[in-house]
XYZ file of C-alpha atoms in Angstrom:
296
model
C 0.008 -0.006 -0.003
C 3.047 2.201 -0.303
C 6.077 2.285 -2.549
C 5.942 0.881 -6.067
C 2.859 -0.436 -7.778
C 3.865 -4.009 -7.006
C 4.059 -3.500 -3.262
C 1.120 -4.331 -1.041
C 0.887 -5.270 2.617
C -1.176 -8.316 3.525
C -3.567 -7.721 6.385
C -4.993 -10.434 8.562
C -8.169 -12.015 7.319
C -11.161 -12.776 9.464
C -11.878 -9.143 10.283
C -15.516 -8.174 10.504
C -16.677 -6.455 7.356
C -19.453 -3.953 6.859
C -22.637 -4.994 5.025
C -22.230 -5.308 1.243
C -25.567 -3.826 0.328
C -26.197 -3.199 -3.337
C -28.104 -0.026 -4.194
C -31.125 -0.835 -6.293
C -31.386 0.776 -9.700
C -34.595 2.515 -8.705
C -32.951 4.081 -5.664
C -30.018 5.185 -7.747
C -32.284 6.851 -10.249
C -34.061 8.710 -7.477
C -30.782 9.970 -6.039
C -29.388 10.966 -9.413
C -32.457 12.820 -10.575
C -32.842 14.631 -7.266
C -29.230 15.829 -7.472
C -29.739 17.484 -10.862
C -32.396 19.746 -12.412
C -35.680 18.168 -13.394
C -34.872 18.805 -17.050
C -31.847 16.506 -16.906
C -31.932 13.429 -19.091
C -31.404 9.996 -17.575
C -30.264 6.693 -19.018
C -29.148 3.289 -17.834
C -27.319 0.264 -19.195
C -27.095 -3.231 -17.707
C -23.849 -4.925 -16.650
C -23.062 -7.762 -14.251
C -26.650 -8.095 -13.037
C -26.890 -4.402 -12.137
C -27.190 -1.108 -14.016
C -25.025 1.899 -14.746
C -27.366 4.837 -14.212
C -26.484 8.320 -15.483
C -28.180 11.690 -15.430
C -27.044 14.826 -17.314
C -28.188 18.268 -18.445
C -26.125 17.838 -21.623
C -28.159 16.179 -24.378
C -26.904 12.726 -25.298
C -24.261 12.521 -22.569
C -26.199 10.317 -20.122
C -26.885 7.519 -22.624
C -23.327 7.703 -23.991
C -21.783 7.425 -20.543
C -24.081 4.717 -19.233
C -23.532 2.468 -22.257
C -19.793 3.126 -22.538
C -19.168 2.515 -18.841
C -21.210 -0.693 -19.043
C -19.210 -1.813 -22.078
C -15.938 -1.101 -20.264
C -16.979 -3.194 -17.254
C -18.689 -5.976 -19.177
C -16.932 -9.316 -18.893
C -14.449 -8.252 -16.221
C -13.725 -11.163 -13.859
C -13.974 -9.069 -10.700
C -16.520 -7.036 -8.783
C -16.493 -3.275 -9.184
C -18.397 -0.110 -8.339
C -18.289 3.430 -9.694
C -19.508 6.925 -8.953
C -18.921 10.065 -11.034
C -19.930 13.701 -11.218
C -19.261 16.576 -13.611
C -20.402 20.013 -12.448
C -20.346 21.939 -15.782
C -22.756 19.524 -17.450
C -24.732 18.595 -14.334
C -23.834 14.957 -14.859
C -23.827 12.085 -12.373
C -23.295 8.355 -12.892
C -23.428 5.431 -10.474
C -22.853 1.707 -10.652
C -23.289 -0.329 -7.455
C -22.175 2.832 -5.659
C -23.568 1.714 -2.304
C -21.627 -1.558 -2.187
C -18.934 -1.888 0.479
C -15.291 -2.578 -0.417
C -12.076 -2.844 1.600
C -10.619 0.648 1.332
C -6.906 -0.171 1.112
C -5.027 3.139 0.836
C -7.811 5.342 -0.527
C -8.859 5.767 3.122
C -5.758 7.931 3.528
C -7.660 10.905 2.070
C -10.241 10.435 4.829
C -7.452 10.291 7.429
C -6.065 13.544 6.034
C -9.508 15.150 6.112
C -10.047 14.085 9.725
C -6.695 15.560 10.775
C -7.364 18.835 8.975
C -10.789 19.072 10.603
C -9.299 18.525 14.056
C -6.704 21.214 13.405
C -9.379 23.676 12.292
C -11.476 22.991 15.376
C -8.416 23.619 17.541
C -7.741 26.852 15.579
C -4.198 25.784 14.730
C -2.054 24.952 11.726
C -0.513 21.551 11.131
C 2.801 21.027 12.908
C 5.986 20.375 10.961
C 5.775 16.729 11.995
C 2.169 16.484 10.784
C 3.122 18.053 7.478
C 5.876 15.465 7.106
C 3.504 12.616 7.938
C 0.636 13.777 5.717
C 2.973 14.406 2.789
C 4.414 10.899 3.053
C 0.958 9.378 3.535
C -0.570 10.903 0.408
C 2.281 11.434 -2.047
C 4.079 8.130 -1.317
C 1.203 6.203 0.308
C 3.436 5.556 3.308
C 1.845 3.117 5.739
C 3.941 4.025 8.785
C 2.874 7.658 8.459
C -0.745 6.553 8.201
C -0.412 4.337 11.291
C 0.856 7.306 13.266
C -1.892 9.667 12.110
C -4.656 7.037 12.515
C -3.562 6.577 16.132
C -3.261 10.320 16.746
C -6.689 11.186 15.341
C -8.407 8.282 17.091
C -11.673 6.533 16.273
C -13.833 9.427 17.478
C -11.925 11.922 15.337
C -12.294 9.780 12.230
C -15.973 9.213 12.896
C -16.608 12.914 13.536
C -15.168 13.785 10.148
C -17.257 11.066 8.444
C -20.403 12.405 10.120
C -19.690 16.007 9.149
C -18.808 14.996 5.576
C -22.021 13.008 5.165
C -20.107 9.778 4.530
C -22.646 7.746 6.484
C -21.903 4.417 4.806
C -18.182 4.379 5.585
C -17.219 2.028 8.448
C -13.711 2.645 9.907
C -11.463 -0.379 10.242
C -11.147 -1.880 13.730
C -8.109 -1.083 15.801
C -5.110 -0.398 13.604
C -6.683 -1.945 10.504
C -7.354 1.305 8.652
C -6.849 -0.519 5.314
C -9.943 -2.631 6.034
C -12.189 0.416 6.407
C -15.388 -0.319 4.503
C -15.996 2.311 1.838
C -18.486 2.872 -0.961
C -18.011 4.595 -4.282
C -20.783 7.022 -3.337
C -19.068 8.086 -0.105
C -15.701 8.398 -1.826
C -17.296 10.670 -4.428
C -18.827 12.717 -1.630
C -15.302 13.223 -0.293
C -13.990 14.286 -3.692
C -16.808 16.814 -3.967
C -16.104 18.101 -0.466
C -12.485 18.828 -1.405
C -13.568 20.917 -4.404
C -16.521 22.765 -2.869
C -16.755 25.720 -0.523
C -18.359 24.417 2.651
C -18.322 24.214 6.429
C -16.457 20.906 6.870
C -13.033 22.086 5.658
C -11.881 25.641 4.948
C -10.191 26.764 1.719
C -6.659 26.337 3.116
C -7.335 22.780 4.247
C -8.983 21.799 0.965
C -6.150 23.368 -1.009
C -3.572 21.491 1.066
C -5.289 18.150 0.473
C -5.646 18.741 -3.257
C -2.034 19.825 -3.565
C -0.828 16.592 -1.941
C -3.069 14.531 -4.223
C -1.641 16.439 -7.191
C 1.901 15.555 -6.111
C 1.407 11.788 -5.835
C 4.512 9.852 -6.906
C 4.713 9.144 -10.643
C 4.464 5.359 -10.233
C 1.196 5.799 -8.306
C -0.599 7.995 -10.836
C -2.453 5.120 -12.452
C -6.196 4.514 -12.096
C -8.768 7.255 -12.638
C -6.263 9.653 -14.285
C -6.050 7.269 -17.286
C -7.250 9.178 -20.335
C -7.601 12.508 -18.542
C -7.235 15.572 -20.790
C -3.833 17.232 -20.734
C -5.461 20.520 -19.706
C -6.847 19.058 -16.451
C -5.072 19.298 -13.118
C -5.166 15.778 -11.661
C -5.631 14.998 -7.974
C -5.546 11.244 -7.232
C -5.199 8.663 -4.498
C -5.031 4.929 -5.142
C -5.279 1.832 -2.974
C -4.061 -1.687 -3.641
C -4.251 -4.631 -1.273
C -3.862 -8.405 -1.791
C -5.677 -10.648 0.691
C -5.733 -14.372 1.281
C -9.294 -14.550 0.021
C -10.921 -12.441 -2.695
C -7.771 -11.501 -4.551
C -6.537 -7.948 -5.038
C -8.480 -4.883 -3.936
C -7.749 -2.113 -6.447
C -9.306 1.307 -5.824
C -8.801 4.772 -7.325
C -10.381 8.126 -6.503
C -9.672 11.560 -7.915
C -10.802 14.989 -9.034
C -9.966 16.936 -12.194
C -9.894 20.728 -12.142
C -8.624 23.773 -14.045
C -9.278 25.110 -17.567
C -13.004 24.529 -17.239
C -12.712 21.017 -15.806
C -14.600 20.296 -12.594
C -15.348 16.622 -12.125
C -14.447 13.633 -10.026
C -14.794 9.886 -9.881
C -14.310 6.880 -7.668
C -13.800 3.355 -9.001
C -13.502 0.450 -6.553
C -12.834 -3.211 -7.306
C -12.253 -6.534 -5.593
C -11.695 -10.122 -6.652
C -8.885 -9.271 -9.073
C -6.503 -12.127 -9.859
C -3.583 -9.693 -10.127
C -2.915 -6.041 -9.418
C -2.524 -5.313 -13.110
C -5.921 -6.852 -13.878
C -7.577 -4.587 -11.317
C -5.760 -1.526 -12.599
C -6.963 -2.357 -16.135
C -10.552 -2.601 -14.883
C -10.398 0.800 -13.173
C -8.626 2.462 -16.081
C -11.002 1.022 -18.661
C -13.959 2.734 -16.980
C -12.024 5.964 -16.380
C -10.928 6.263 -20.008
C -14.454 6.208 -21.420
C -15.604 8.782 -18.887
C -12.819 11.202 -19.798
C -13.416 10.560 -23.505
C -17.180 11.089 -23.401
C -16.845 14.314 -21.404
C -14.577 15.817 -24.053
C -16.895 15.069 -26.994
């Protein structure tokens, strides 16, 4: 979960997991349509016994995205989930976005958010040591730095941030097992939106700090949702990768894309991958069609 793409720390199995509840297509449609103007068009496409559901104010974009995302995920020998938004076009897409997955290192953005919230509530800036730890945690995905911050923030601090952020379906890992935090694509997208939106949870300086670290992620960890992103977009990304004794590789990627008129984000989670590369290919296949369709 830190270092090169081929490095991953095995965590003990047998930990209690959160409920893996699929979000029904009807519920998804209700959420998507309520989040965008009534005039927005909606479309869906089936894949893996579920549906990709999209809504957009831009004519033709919802059906293009729903079908292209479904095509990208069709036939993949793993389980995945996706959530996406684009502010300029009023677009949202979701595929099994309420399903729980082991977080692996994508939870590190939540850890950062919880620390920044605590600092704001204490009316203080991050210490030099905290800056060192957060920089290592996000840009290099350093596990030791995450262990230290997870312990410092504590369960109540992490949960307070989740409550304030509206990430009600995220279940923090027990004890020191932050990598087994149960996350959903919907909650991860909520976090990406929080980092790019003026609001009460985190101030401008805190959001800017988090986005800057995500922009400076090490070159060998910039795979995943940035695949196919336009050259004019500023990329902010955090990935997670974790092999376990059962269920194969967990490969997750979350990010936002800003600047030069871009203002969108996505979260793609996957489990049951035979290899890390297979999971990365699944995530990147979905990301590429989203970037492509947005630019048409």
